[in-house]
PDB file of C-alpha atoms in Angstrom:
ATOM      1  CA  UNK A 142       0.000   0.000   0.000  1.00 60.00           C
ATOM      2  CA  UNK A 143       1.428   3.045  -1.121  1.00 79.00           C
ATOM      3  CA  UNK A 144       1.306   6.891   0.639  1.00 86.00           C
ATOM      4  CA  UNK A 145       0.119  10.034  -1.147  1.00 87.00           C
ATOM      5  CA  UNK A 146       0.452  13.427  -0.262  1.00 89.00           C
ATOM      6  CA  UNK A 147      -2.724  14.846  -0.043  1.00 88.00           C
ATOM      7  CA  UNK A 148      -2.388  18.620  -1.764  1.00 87.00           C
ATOM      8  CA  UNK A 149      -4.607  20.673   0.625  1.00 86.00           C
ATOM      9  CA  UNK A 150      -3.844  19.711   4.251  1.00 88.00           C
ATOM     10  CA  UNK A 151      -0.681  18.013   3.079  1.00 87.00           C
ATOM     11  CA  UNK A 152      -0.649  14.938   5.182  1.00 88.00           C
ATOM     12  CA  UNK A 153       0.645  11.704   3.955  1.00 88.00           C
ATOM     13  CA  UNK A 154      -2.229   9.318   3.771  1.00 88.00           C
ATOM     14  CA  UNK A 155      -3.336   5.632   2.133  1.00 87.00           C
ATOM     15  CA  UNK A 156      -4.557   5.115  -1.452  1.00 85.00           C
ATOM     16  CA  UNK A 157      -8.231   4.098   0.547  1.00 84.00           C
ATOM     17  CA  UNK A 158      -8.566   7.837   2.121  1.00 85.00           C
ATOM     18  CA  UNK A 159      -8.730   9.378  -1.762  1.00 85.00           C
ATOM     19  CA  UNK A 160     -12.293   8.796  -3.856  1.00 81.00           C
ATOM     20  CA  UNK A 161      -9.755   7.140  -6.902  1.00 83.00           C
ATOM     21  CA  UNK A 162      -6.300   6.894  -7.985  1.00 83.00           C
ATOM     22  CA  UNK A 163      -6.649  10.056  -9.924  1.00 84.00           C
ATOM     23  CA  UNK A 164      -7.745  12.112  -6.560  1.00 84.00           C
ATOM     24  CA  UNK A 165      -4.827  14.643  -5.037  1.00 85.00           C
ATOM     25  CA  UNK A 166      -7.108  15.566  -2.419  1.00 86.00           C
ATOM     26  CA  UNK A 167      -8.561  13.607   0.601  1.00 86.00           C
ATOM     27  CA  UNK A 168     -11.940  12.831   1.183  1.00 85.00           C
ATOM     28  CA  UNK A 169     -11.763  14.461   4.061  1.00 84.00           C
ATOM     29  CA  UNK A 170     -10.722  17.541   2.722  1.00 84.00           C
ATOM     30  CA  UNK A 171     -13.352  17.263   0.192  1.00 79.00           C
ATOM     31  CA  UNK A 172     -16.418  17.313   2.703  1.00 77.00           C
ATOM     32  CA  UNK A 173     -15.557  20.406   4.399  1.00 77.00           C
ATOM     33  CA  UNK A 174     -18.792  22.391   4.157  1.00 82.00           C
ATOM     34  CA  UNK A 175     -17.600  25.602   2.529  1.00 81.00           C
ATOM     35  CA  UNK A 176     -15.546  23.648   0.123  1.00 75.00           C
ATOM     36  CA  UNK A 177     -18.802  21.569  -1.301  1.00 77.00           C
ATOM     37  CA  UNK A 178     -20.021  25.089  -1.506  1.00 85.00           C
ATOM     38  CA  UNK A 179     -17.539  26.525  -3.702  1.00 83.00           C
ATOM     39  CA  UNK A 180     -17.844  23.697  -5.699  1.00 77.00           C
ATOM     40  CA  UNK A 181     -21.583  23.931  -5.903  1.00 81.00           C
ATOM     41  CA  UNK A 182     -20.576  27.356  -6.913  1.00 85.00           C
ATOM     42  CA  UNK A 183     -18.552  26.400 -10.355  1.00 82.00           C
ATOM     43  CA  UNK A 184     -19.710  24.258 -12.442  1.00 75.00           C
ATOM     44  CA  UNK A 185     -17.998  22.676 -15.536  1.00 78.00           C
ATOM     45  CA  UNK A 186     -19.916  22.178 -18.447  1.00 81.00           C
ATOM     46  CA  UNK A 187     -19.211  21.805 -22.709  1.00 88.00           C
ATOM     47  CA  UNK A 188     -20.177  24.959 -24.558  1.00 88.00           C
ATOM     48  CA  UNK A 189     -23.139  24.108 -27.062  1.00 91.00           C
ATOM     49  CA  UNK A 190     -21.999  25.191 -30.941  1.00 94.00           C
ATOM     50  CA  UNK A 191     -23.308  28.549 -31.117  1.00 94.00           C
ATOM     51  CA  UNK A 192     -21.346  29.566 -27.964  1.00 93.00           C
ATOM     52  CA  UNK A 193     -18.449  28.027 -30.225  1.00 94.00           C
ATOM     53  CA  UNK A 194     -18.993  29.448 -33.210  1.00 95.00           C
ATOM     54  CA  UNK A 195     -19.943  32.951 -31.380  1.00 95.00           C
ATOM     55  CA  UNK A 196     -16.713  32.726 -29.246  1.00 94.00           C
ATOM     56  CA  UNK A 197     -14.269  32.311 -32.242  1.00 95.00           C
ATOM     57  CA  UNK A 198     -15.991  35.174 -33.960  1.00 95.00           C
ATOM     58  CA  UNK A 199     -15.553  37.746 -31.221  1.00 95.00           C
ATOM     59  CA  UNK A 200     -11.705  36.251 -30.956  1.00 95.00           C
ATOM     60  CA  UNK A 201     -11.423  37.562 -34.722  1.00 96.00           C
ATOM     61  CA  UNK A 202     -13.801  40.823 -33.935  1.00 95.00           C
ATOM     62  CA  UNK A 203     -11.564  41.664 -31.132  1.00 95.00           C
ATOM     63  CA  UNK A 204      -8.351  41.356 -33.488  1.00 96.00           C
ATOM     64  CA  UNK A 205      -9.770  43.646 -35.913  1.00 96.00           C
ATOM     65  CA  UNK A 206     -10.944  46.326 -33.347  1.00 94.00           C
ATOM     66  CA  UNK A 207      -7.296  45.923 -31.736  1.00 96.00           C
ATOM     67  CA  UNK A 208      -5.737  46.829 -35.388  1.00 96.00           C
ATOM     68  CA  UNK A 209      -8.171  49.607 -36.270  1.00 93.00           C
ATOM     69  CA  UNK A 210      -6.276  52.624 -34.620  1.00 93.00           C
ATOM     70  CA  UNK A 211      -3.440  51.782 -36.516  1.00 95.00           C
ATOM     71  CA  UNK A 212      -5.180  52.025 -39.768  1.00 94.00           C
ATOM     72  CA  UNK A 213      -7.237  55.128 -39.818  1.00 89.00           C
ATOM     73  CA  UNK A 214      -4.061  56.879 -41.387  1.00 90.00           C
ATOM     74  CA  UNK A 215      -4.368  54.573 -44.503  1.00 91.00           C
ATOM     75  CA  UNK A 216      -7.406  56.550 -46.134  1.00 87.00           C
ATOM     76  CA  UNK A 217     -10.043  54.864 -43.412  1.00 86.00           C
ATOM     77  CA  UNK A 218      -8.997  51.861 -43.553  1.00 92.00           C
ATOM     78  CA  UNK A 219      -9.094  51.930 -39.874  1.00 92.00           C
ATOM     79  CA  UNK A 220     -13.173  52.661 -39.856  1.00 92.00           C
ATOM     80  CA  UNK A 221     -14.112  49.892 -42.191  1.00 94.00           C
ATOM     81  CA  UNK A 222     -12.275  47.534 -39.733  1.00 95.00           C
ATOM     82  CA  UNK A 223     -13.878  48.852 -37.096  1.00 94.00           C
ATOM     83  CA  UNK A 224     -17.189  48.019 -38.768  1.00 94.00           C
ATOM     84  CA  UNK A 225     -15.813  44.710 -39.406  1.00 95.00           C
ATOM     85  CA  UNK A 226     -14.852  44.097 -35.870  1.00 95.00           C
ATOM     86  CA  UNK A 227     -17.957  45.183 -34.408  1.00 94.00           C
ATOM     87  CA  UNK A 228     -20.273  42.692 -36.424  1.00 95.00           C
ATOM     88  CA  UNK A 229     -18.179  39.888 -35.930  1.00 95.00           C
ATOM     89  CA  UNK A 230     -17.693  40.895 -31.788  1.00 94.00           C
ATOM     90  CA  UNK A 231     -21.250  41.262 -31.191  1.00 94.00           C
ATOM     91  CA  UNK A 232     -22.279  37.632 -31.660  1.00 94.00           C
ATOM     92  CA  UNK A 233     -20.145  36.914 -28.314  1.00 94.00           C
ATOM     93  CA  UNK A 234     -21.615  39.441 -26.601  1.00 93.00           C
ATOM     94  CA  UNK A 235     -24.748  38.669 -27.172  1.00 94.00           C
ATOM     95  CA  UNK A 236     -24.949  35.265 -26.575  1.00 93.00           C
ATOM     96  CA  UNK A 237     -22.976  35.889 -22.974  1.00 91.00           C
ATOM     97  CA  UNK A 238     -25.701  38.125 -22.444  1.00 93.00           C
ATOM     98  CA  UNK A 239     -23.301  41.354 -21.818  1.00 92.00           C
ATOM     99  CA  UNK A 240     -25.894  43.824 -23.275  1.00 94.00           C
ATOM    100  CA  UNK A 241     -23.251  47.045 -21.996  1.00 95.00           C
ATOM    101  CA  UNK A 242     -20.975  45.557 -24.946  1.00 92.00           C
ATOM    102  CA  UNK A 243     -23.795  45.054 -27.177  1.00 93.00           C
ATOM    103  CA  UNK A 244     -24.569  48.455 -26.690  1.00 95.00           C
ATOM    104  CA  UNK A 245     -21.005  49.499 -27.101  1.00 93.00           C
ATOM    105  CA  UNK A 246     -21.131  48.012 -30.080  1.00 92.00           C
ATOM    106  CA  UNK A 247     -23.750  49.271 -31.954  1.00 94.00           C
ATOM    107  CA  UNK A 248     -22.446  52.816 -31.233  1.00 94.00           C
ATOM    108  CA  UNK A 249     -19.565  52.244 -33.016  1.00 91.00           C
ATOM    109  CA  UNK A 250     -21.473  50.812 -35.625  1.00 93.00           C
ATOM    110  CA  UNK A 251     -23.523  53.629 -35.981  1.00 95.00           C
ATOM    111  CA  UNK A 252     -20.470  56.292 -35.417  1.00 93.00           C
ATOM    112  CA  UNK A 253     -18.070  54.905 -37.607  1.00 92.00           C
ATOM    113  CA  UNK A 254     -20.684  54.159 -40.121  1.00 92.00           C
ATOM    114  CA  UNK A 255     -21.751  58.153 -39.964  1.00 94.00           C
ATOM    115  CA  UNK A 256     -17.706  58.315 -40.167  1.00 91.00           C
ATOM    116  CA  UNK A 257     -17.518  56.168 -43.809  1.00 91.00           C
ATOM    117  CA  UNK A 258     -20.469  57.548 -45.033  1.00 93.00           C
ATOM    118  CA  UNK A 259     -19.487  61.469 -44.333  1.00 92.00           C
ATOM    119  CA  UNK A 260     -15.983  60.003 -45.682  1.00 88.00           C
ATOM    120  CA  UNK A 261     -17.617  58.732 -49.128  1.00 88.00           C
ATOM    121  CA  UNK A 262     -19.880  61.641 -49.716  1.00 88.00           C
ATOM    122  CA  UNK A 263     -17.948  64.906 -48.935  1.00 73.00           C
TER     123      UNK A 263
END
């Protein structure tokens, strides 16, 4: 029978005090109250595929709005990847249910669109 190390009180204990072989904490670490409640608290679970698909969109939204400053020298170049940015960003946001970005976004739809159009025009 072989001793582990348990990783929150650090005692050495036997393989039969852990739930499996995989376990680095002791059971009896794991049934103090406030630490079933933290766990309570977080809770793992698999993203479904629009959470996916939404997540990997506002990765490449956030790239272009992290470029755009850097591009409004090039004759607006800058503005149309703002636009860009914020339509592909606001799929995340909206499925996290952060309506502040949402918000956010949509304003700098509408400004920088007021921006390309003023650009075009005059």
């Amino acid at each position: 029978m072989e001793n582990r190390r348990c990783n929150v009180c650090g005692k050495e204990k036997k393989d039969s005090k852990y739930k499996n072989q995989n376990k680095r904490t002791c059971v009896k670490c794991e049934t103090i109250w406030w630490r079933q409640i933290l766990r309570k608290l977080v809770q793992e679970r698999r993203l479904t595929p629009i959470e996916r698909l939404s997540n990997r969109l506002g990765y490449m939204g956030s790239s272009f709005l992290m470029i755009s400053p850097y591009l409004l020298p090039f004759d607006g170049l800058g503005a149309y990847t703002y636009l860009i940015g914020a339509i592909l960003s606001t799929p995340q946001v909206w499925v996290s249910k952060h309506w502040n970005i949402v918000v956010l976004n949509v304003n700098l739809l509408v400004g920088y669109g007021i921006y390309i159009y003023k650009m075009t025009t005059g």
